[in-house]
Coordinates of C-alpha atoms in Angstrom, one line a residue:
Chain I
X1 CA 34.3 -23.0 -5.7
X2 CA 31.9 -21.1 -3.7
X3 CA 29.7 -18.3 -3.5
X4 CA 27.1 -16.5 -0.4
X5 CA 23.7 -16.7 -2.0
X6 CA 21.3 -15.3 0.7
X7 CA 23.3 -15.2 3.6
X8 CA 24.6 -19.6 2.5
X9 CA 27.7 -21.1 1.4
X10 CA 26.9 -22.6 -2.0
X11 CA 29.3 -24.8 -4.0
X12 CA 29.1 -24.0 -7.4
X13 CA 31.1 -24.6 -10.8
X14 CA 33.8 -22.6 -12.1
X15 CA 32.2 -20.6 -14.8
X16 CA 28.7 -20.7 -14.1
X17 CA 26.0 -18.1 -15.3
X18 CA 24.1 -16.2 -13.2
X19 CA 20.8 -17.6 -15.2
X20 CA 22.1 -21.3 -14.9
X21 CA 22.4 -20.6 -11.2
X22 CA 18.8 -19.6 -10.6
X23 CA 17.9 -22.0 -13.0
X24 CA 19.3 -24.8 -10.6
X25 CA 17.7 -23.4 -7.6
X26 CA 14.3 -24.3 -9.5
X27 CA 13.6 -20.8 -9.5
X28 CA 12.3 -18.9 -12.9
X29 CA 14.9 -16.6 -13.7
X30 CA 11.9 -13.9 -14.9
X31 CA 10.4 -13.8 -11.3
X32 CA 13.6 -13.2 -9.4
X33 CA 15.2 -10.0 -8.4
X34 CA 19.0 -10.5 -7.8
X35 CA 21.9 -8.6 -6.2
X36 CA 25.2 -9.4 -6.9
X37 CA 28.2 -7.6 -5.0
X38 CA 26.1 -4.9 -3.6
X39 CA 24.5 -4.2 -7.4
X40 CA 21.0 -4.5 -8.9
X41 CA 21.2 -6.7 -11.8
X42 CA 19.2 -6.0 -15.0
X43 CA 17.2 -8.9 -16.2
X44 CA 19.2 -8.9 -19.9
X45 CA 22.5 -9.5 -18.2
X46 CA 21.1 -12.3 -15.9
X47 CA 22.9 -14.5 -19.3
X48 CA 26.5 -13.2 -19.6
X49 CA 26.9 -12.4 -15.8
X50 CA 29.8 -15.0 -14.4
X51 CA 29.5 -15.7 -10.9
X52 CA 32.8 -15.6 -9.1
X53 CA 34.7 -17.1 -6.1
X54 CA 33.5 -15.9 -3.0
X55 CA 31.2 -13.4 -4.4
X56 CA 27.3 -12.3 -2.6
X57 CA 24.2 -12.9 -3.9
X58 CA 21.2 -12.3 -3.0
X59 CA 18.4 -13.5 -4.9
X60 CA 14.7 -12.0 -4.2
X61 CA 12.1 -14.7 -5.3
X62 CA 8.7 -13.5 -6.3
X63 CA 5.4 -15.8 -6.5
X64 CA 2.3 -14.9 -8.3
X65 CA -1.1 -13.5 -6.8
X66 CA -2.7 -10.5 -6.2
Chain B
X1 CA -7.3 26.1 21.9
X2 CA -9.8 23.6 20.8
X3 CA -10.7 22.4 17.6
X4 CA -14.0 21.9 17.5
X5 CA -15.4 20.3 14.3
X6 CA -12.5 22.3 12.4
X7 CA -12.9 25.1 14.1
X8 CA -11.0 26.7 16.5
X9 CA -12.4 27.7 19.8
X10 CA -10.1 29.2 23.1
X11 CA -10.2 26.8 25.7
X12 CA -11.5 27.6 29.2
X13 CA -11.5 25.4 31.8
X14 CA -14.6 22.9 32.9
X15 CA -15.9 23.1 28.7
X16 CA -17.5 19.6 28.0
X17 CA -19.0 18.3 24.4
X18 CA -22.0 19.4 25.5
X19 CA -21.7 23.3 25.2
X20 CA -20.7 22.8 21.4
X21 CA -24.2 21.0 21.1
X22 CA -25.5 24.3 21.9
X23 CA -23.5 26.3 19.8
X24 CA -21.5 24.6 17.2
X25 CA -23.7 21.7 16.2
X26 CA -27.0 21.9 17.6
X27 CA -28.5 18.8 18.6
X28 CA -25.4 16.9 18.4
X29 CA -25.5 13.3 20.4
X30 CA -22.3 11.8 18.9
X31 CA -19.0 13.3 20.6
X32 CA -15.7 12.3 19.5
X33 CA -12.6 13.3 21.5
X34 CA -9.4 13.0 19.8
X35 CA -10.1 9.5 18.0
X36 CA -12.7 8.1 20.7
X37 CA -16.3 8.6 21.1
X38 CA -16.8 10.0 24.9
X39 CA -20.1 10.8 26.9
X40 CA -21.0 14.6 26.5
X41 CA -20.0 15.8 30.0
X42 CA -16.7 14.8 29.6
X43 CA -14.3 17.8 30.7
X44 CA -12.3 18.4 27.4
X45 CA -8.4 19.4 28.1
X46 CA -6.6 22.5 25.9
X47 CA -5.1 21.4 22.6
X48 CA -8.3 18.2 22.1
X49 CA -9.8 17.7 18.8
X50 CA -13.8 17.4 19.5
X51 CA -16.4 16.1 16.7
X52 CA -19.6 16.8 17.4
X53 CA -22.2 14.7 14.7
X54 CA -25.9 14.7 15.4
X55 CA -26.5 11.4 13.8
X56 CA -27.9 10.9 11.0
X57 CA -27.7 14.6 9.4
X58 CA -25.6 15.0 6.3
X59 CA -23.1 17.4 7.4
X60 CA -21.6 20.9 5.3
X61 CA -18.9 19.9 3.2
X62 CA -16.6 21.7 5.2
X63 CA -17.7 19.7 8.3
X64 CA -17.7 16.8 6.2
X65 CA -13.8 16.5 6.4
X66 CA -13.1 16.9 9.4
X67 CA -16.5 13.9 10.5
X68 CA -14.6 11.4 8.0
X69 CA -11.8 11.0 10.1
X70 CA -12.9 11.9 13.6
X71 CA -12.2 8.4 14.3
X72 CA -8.7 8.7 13.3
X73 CA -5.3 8.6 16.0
X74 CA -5.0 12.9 16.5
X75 CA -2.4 13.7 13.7
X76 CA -2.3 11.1 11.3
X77 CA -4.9 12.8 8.8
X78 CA -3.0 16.0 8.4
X79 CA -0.5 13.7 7.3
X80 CA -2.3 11.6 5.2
X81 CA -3.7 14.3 3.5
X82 CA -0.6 16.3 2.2
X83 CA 0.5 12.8 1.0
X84 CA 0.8 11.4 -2.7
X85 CA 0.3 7.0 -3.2
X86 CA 0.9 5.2 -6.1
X87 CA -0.7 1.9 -6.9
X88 CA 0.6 -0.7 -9.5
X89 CA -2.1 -2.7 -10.2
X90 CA -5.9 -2.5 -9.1
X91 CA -7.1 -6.0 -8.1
X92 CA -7.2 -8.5 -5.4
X93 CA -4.3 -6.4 -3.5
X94 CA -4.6 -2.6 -5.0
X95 CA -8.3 -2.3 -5.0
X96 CA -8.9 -2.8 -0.9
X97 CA -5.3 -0.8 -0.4
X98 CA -6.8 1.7 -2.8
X99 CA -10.1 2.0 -0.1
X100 CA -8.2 1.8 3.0
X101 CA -6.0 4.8 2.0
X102 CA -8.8 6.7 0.3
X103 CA -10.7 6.0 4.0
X104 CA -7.5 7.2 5.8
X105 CA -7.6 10.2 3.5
X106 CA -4.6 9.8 1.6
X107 CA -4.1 13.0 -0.3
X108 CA -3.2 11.8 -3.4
X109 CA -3.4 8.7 -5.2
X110 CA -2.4 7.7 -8.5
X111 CA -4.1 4.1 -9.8
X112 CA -2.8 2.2 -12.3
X113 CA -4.0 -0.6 -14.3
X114 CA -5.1 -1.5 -17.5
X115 CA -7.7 -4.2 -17.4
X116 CA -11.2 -3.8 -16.9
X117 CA -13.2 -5.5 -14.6
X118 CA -14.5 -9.2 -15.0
X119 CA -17.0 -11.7 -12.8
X120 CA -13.9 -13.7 -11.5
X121 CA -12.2 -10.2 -10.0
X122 CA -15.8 -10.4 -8.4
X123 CA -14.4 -12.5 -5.5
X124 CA -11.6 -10.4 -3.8
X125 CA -11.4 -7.4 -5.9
X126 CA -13.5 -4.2 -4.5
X127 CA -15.8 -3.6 -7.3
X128 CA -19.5 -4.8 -7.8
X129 CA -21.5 -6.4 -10.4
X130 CA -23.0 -3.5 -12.1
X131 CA -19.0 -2.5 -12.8
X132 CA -18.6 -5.6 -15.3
X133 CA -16.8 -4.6 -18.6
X134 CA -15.7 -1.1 -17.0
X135 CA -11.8 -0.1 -17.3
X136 CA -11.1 -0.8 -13.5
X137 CA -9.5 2.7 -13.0
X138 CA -12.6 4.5 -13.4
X139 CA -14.7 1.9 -11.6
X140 CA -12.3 2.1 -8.7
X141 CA -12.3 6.0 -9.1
X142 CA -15.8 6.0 -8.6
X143 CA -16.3 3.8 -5.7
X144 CA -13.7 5.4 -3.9
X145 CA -14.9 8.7 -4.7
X146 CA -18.5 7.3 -3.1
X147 CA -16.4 6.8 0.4
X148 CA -14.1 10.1 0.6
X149 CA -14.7 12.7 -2.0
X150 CA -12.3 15.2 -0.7
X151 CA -9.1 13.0 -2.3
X152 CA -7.6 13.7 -5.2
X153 CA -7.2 10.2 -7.8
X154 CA -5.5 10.6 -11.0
X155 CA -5.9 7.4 -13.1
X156 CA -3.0 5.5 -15.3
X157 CA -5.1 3.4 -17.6
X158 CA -1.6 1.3 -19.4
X159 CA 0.4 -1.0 -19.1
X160 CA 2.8 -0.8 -16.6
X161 CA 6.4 -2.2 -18.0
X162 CA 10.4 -2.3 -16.4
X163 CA 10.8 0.7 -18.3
X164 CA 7.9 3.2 -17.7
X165 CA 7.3 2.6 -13.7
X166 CA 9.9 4.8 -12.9
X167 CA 8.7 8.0 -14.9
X168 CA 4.9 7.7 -14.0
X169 CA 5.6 7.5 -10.4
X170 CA 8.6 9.4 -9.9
X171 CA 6.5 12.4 -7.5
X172 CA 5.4 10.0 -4.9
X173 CA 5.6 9.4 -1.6
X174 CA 5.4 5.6 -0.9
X175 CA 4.5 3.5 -4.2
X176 CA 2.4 -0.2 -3.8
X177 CA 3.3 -3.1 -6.2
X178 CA -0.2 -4.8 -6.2
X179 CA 0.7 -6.8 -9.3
X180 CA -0.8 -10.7 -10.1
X181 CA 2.0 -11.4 -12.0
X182 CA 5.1 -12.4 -10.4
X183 CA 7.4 -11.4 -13.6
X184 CA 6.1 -8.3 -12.9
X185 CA 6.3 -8.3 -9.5
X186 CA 10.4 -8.7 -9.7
X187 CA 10.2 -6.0 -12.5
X188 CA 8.7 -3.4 -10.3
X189 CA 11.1 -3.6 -7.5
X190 CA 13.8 -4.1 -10.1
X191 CA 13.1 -0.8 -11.8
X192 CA 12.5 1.3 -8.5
X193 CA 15.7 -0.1 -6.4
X194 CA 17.5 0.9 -10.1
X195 CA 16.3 4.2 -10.9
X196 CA 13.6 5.3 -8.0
X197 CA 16.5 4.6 -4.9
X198 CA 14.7 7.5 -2.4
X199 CA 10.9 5.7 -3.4
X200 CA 9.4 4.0 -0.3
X201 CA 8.3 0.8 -1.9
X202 CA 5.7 -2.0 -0.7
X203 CA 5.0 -4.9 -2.4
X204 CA 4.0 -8.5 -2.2
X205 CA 4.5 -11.8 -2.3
X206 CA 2.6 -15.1 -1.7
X207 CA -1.0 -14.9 -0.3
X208 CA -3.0 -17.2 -2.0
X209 CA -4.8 -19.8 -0.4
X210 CA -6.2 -20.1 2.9
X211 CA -3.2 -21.3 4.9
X212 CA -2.5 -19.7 8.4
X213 CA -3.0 -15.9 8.9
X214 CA 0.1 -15.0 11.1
X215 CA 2.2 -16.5 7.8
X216 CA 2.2 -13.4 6.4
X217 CA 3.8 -10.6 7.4
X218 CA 5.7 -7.5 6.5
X219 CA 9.4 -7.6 6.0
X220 CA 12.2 -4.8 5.2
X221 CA 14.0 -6.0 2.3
X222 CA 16.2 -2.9 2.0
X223 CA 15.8 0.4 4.2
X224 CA 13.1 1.4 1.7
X225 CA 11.8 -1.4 0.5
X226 CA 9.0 -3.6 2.4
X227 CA 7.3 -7.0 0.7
X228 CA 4.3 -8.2 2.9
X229 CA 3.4 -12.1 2.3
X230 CA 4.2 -15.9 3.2
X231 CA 6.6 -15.4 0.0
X232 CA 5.6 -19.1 -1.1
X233 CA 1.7 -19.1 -1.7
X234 CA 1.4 -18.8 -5.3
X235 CA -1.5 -18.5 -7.2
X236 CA -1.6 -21.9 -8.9
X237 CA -4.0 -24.6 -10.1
X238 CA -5.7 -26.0 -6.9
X239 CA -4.8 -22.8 -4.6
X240 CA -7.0 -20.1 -5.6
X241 CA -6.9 -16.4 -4.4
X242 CA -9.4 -15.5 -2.2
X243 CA -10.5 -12.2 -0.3
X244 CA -9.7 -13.0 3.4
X245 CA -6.3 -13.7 2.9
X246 CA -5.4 -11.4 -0.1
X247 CA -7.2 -8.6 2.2
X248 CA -4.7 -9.6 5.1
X249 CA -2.0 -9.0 2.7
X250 CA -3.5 -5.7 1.2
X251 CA -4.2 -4.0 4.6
X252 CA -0.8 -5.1 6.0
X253 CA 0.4 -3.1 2.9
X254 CA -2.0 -0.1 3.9
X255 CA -0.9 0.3 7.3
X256 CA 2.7 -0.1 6.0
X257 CA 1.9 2.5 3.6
X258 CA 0.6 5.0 6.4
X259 CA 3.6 3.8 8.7
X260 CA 6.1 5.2 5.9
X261 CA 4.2 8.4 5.6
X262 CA 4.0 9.3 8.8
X263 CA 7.5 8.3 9.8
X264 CA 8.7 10.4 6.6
X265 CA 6.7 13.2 8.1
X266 CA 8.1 13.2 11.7

């Protein structure tokens, strides 16, 4: 199945957690901002939240330094 | 009308700088004409701002004002002024945003942080030796106090978290993530797009290093949010975090910051 993450088809599997997801991007979860069908999602859901067919994502990546 | 070092003055035709040094500031030989120093026979027009220093001199306080930002685009100070800033974070990126807005003569700003300063801040971070071991609010509030004293800087010495952001800066005007960490840095904008939704926000992302200047730039995440940076230079074992580029990144922040509040204005 597939979802839009940032504007890109991406195949994923049925069932996957958003966590997993970023996890497989090699992004760290914990420096990530993500949007998910037009909604801000809080960081203690980023477990339980299923990613479904067709849905958008948009994750905002964050790197250290200031 | 003129204004002529804050005062107001009818206009008549053929007036030049140089009939203020007679009257308004005697033995002035610096005249600056809406933003721009000009000659002293210049023929002024009705409605132009005129400063007139004698160099040198330590002005009134009341003149004092008006001399700081003589150099400023006509408008943009009465602006600034009536404006409130918050700052998350007062290092490599908040401390030089923190002077270029106190310069610009931000009305308000509210600093937060909850470090003190240390030798390696010593680098990038606007603070000086003597400062070592001082809480970096009240350092910061002091040097900044040194370059405007007519701004108003309430300090936030915590720790900023997810939860508290949006309480302690729910009054202003634009707020500046300045964080190091990047956890914290998706925190911040978490919290404000969740519970701050009308805050004009500016953060960053990714300007460590000295890769290319014209890498980083400012982009509009969401209609009120803008993150300035390359978005990929991390702070990381063998790419340090220097001044030049970390001061490109704050001052694209500043102007940001002035772009919002004078857009918000108009």
């Amino acid at each position: 199945m597939k979802i839009i993450c940032n504007g890109t088809e991406k195949e994923i599997r049925s069932g996957i957690t958003l966590i997993d997801f970023i996890s497989e991007q090699d992004l760290n979860p914990d420096t990530v901002v993500a949007e998910y069908e037009g909604k801000i999602i809080s960081r203690d859901e980023y477990e339980t939240l299923m990613l479904e067919e067709n849905s958008k994502l948009e994750l905002i990546r964050f790197v250290g330094g200031g | 009308m003129l204004q002529i070092n804050e005062k107001e003055i009818p206009f008549s035709e053929g007036l030049t700088p140089a009939d203020f040094a007679q009257t308004v500031k005697p033995d002035a030989d610096l005249f600056i004409v809406n933003g721009y120093p000009v000659s002293s026979d210049t023929p002024l027009r009705d409605g132009d701002v005129c400063c007139c220093i004698k160099k040198g001199e330590i002005p009134s306080h009341e003149e004092m004002e008006c001399l700081l930002t003589a150099r400023h685009t006509p408008g943009v100070h009465k602006i600034a002024k009536k404006s409130v800033v918050g700052i998350m974070g007062l290092g490599g990126l908040g401390s030089p945003l923190a002077v270029a807005l106190t310069r610009v003569g931000v009305g308000k700003l509210l600093l937060a942080d909850f470090d003190v300063v240390e030798p390696s801040n010593l680098n990038r971070q606007q603070y000086f030796v003597d400062q070592i071991g001082k809480k970096k609010t009240e350092a910061l509030k002091e040097n900044l106090l040194r370059m405007n004293p007519y701004i108003n800087i309430e300090t936030i010495d915590k720790r900023l978290t997810e939860d508290n952001i949006a309480n302690i800066f729910d009054n202003v005007d634009v707020l500046a993530e300045c964080f190091d960490d990047a956890v914290m840095k998706a925190a911040a904008l978490r919290a404000v797009l969740t519970s701050l939704p009308d805050t004009y926000y500016v953060g960053a992302s990714g300007m460590a290093g000295y890769e290319e200047n014209n890498m980083i730039t400012t982009k509009q995440l969401y209609p009120k949010v803008f993150i300035v940076g390359d978005g990929t230079s991390a702070a990381c074992p063998g790419q340090g975090l220097m001044a030049p580029r970390v001061g490109i990144a704050a001052h694209h922040q500043a102007n940001q910051v002035l772009r919002l509040l004078i857009k918000k204005d108009n």
